[in-house]
Amino acid sequence: MTNSFQEVEKNLNHVMKELDYLNHHEVVIGFFGDQDSEVLTIVRANEYGAHIVPKNSSGKLWIPSREAIKEYGNSVKPKDVKGLFVAKTKKSAGLNVDGKYVVYFYLLDKVTIPARPFIRKAFAQNQKKYQRYIKAGIDRIVYEGDTGKSLLNRLGRLGVADIRESMRMWTKPGNAPLTIDNKKGANNPLIDTGHLVKEVTYRVIPTGG
């Protein structure tokens, strides 16, 4: 009887400890970085949309063409291309290659990025699943000796997988025609380079931390 009582008390103390952990910790799923980091800028622009206007002296946004990206890489800038000149139409800039004009940059007055709320969509589509998952996780703590930290880590991995799936399955709105051309027909702006998908992660932190 004494041993049985001690086991019950031990289990109860464990459950109270782990529930207290859950009350003071949370899992945050998504993208992390400094406020002005490149990855967060890209995520915000896609999740909420963005309106981009030129801030340079030319009054134009210089968007590299497929040819420029192929030759100089994704981060190509006008200064990288020697002999570059603006066409008479002022809608592009390029080079004279063997007597033929080749576009290296498209000159735009503005760029509007439509909202693609892939994070909110992932949460909305899976909210009930998360509720069931948490309930099952608490049962594991009570009956199998699991921990609150383990539950939050599993929930974090599940959330990461769901956001990545939301990104992979995204269809509309897709890329702009110019972007599709530059990316050889790719029409999913969230995974065309694969970089953004890899940046999805999670952290277990103190509540409100």
PDB file of N, CA, C and O in Angstrom, residues 120-134 155 158 162:
ATOM      1  N   ARG A 120      -0.858  32.076 -42.122  1.00  0.00           N
ATOM      2  CA  ARG A 120      -2.210  32.097 -41.557  1.00  0.00           C
ATOM      3  C   ARG A 120      -3.063  30.960 -42.112  1.00  0.00           C
ATOM      4  O   ARG A 120      -3.891  30.385 -41.404  1.00  0.00           O
ATOM      5  N   LYS A 121      -2.849  30.627 -43.383  1.00  0.00           N
ATOM      6  CA  LYS A 121      -3.599  29.533 -43.989  1.00  0.00           C
ATOM      7  C   LYS A 121      -3.243  28.203 -43.327  1.00  0.00           C
ATOM      8  O   LYS A 121      -4.126  27.385 -43.042  1.00  0.00           O
ATOM      9  N   ALA A 122      -1.953  27.985 -43.075  1.00  0.00           N
ATOM     10  CA  ALA A 122      -1.523  26.746 -42.433  1.00  0.00           C
ATOM     11  C   ALA A 122      -2.148  26.601 -41.053  1.00  0.00           C
ATOM     12  O   ALA A 122      -2.608  25.518 -40.671  1.00  0.00           O
ATOM     13  N   PHE A 123      -2.188  27.692 -40.286  1.00  0.00           N
ATOM     14  CA  PHE A 123      -2.772  27.634 -38.941  1.00  0.00           C
ATOM     15  C   PHE A 123      -4.276  27.391 -39.003  1.00  0.00           C
ATOM     16  O   PHE A 123      -4.808  26.553 -38.270  1.00  0.00           O
ATOM     17  N   ALA A 124      -4.959  28.105 -39.898  1.00  0.00           N
ATOM     18  CA  ALA A 124      -6.419  27.964 -40.008  1.00  0.00           C
ATOM     19  C   ALA A 124      -6.812  26.545 -40.421  1.00  0.00           C
ATOM     20  O   ALA A 124      -7.791  25.986 -39.906  1.00  0.00           O
ATOM     21  N   GLN A 125      -6.061  25.968 -41.339  1.00  0.00           N
ATOM     22  CA  GLN A 125      -6.392  24.634 -41.833  1.00  0.00           C
ATOM     23  C   GLN A 125      -6.100  23.532 -40.821  1.00  0.00           C
ATOM     24  O   GLN A 125      -6.689  22.445 -40.894  1.00  0.00           O
ATOM     25  N   ASN A 126      -5.201  23.802 -39.874  1.00  0.00           N
ATOM     26  CA  ASN A 126      -4.751  22.741 -38.967  1.00  0.00           C
ATOM     27  C   ASN A 126      -5.059  23.009 -37.499  1.00  0.00           C
ATOM     28  O   ASN A 126      -4.623  22.253 -36.633  1.00  0.00           O
ATOM     29  N   GLN A 127      -5.821  24.056 -37.216  1.00  0.00           N
ATOM     30  CA  GLN A 127      -6.076  24.448 -35.827  1.00  0.00           C
ATOM     31  C   GLN A 127      -6.709  23.315 -35.008  1.00  0.00           C
ATOM     32  O   GLN A 127      -6.287  23.027 -33.884  1.00  0.00           O
ATOM     33  N   LYS A 128      -7.724  22.658 -35.547  1.00  0.00           N
ATOM     34  CA  LYS A 128      -8.388  21.574 -34.818  1.00  0.00           C
ATOM     35  C   LYS A 128      -7.442  20.398 -34.609  1.00  0.00           C
ATOM     36  O   LYS A 128      -7.498  19.725 -33.577  1.00  0.00           O
ATOM     37  N   LYS A 129      -6.569  20.155 -35.587  1.00  0.00           N
ATOM     38  CA  LYS A 129      -5.578  19.085 -35.443  1.00  0.00           C
ATOM     39  C   LYS A 129      -4.629  19.388 -34.290  1.00  0.00           C
ATOM     40  O   LYS A 129      -4.287  18.491 -33.503  1.00  0.00           O
ATOM     41  N   TYR A 130      -4.215  20.661 -34.158  1.00  0.00           N
ATOM     42  CA  TYR A 130      -3.331  21.035 -33.065  1.00  0.00           C
ATOM     43  C   TYR A 130      -4.010  20.842 -31.718  1.00  0.00           C
ATOM     44  O   TYR A 130      -3.380  20.404 -30.753  1.00  0.00           O
ATOM     45  N   GLN A 131      -5.291  21.175 -31.648  1.00  0.00           N
ATOM     46  CA  GLN A 131      -6.040  20.994 -30.397  1.00  0.00           C
ATOM     47  C   GLN A 131      -6.088  19.518 -30.005  1.00  0.00           C
ATOM     48  O   GLN A 131      -5.886  19.182 -28.828  1.00  0.00           O
ATOM     49  N   ARG A 132      -6.327  18.651 -30.961  1.00  0.00           N
ATOM     50  CA  ARG A 132      -6.337  17.215 -30.685  1.00  0.00           C
ATOM     51  C   ARG A 132      -4.942  16.739 -30.280  1.00  0.00           C
ATOM     52  O   ARG A 132      -4.793  15.892 -29.393  1.00  0.00           O
ATOM     53  N   TYR A 133      -3.938  17.276 -30.933  1.00  0.00           N
ATOM     54  CA  TYR A 133      -2.555  16.886 -30.670  1.00  0.00           C
ATOM     55  C   TYR A 133      -2.153  17.273 -29.247  1.00  0.00           C
ATOM     56  O   TYR A 133      -1.481  16.502 -28.546  1.00  0.00           O
ATOM     57  N   ILE A 134      -2.557  18.464 -28.816  1.00  0.00           N
ATOM     58  CA  ILE A 134      -2.239  18.924 -27.462  1.00  0.00           C
ATOM     59  C   ILE A 134      -2.946  18.053 -26.428  1.00  0.00           C
ATOM     60  O   ILE A 134      -2.356  17.668 -25.409  1.00  0.00           O
ATOM     61  N   LEU A 155       5.025  19.504 -31.190  1.00  0.00           N
ATOM     62  CA  LEU A 155       4.077  20.452 -31.785  1.00  0.00           C
ATOM     63  C   LEU A 155       4.799  21.416 -32.714  1.00  0.00           C
ATOM     64  O   LEU A 155       4.285  21.774 -33.778  1.00  0.00           O
ATOM     65  N   LEU A 158       5.596  19.656 -35.953  1.00  0.00           N
ATOM     66  CA  LEU A 158       4.359  19.495 -36.723  1.00  0.00           C
ATOM     67  C   LEU A 158       3.982  20.802 -37.411  1.00  0.00           C
ATOM     68  O   LEU A 158       3.613  20.817 -38.594  1.00  0.00           O
ATOM     69  N   ASP A 162       3.629  21.735 -41.445  1.00  0.00           N
ATOM     70  CA  ASP A 162       2.382  22.254 -42.015  1.00  0.00           C
ATOM     71  C   ASP A 162       2.610  23.559 -42.782  1.00  0.00           C
ATOM     72  O   ASP A 162       1.997  23.776 -43.837  1.00  0.00           O
TER      73      ASP A 162
END
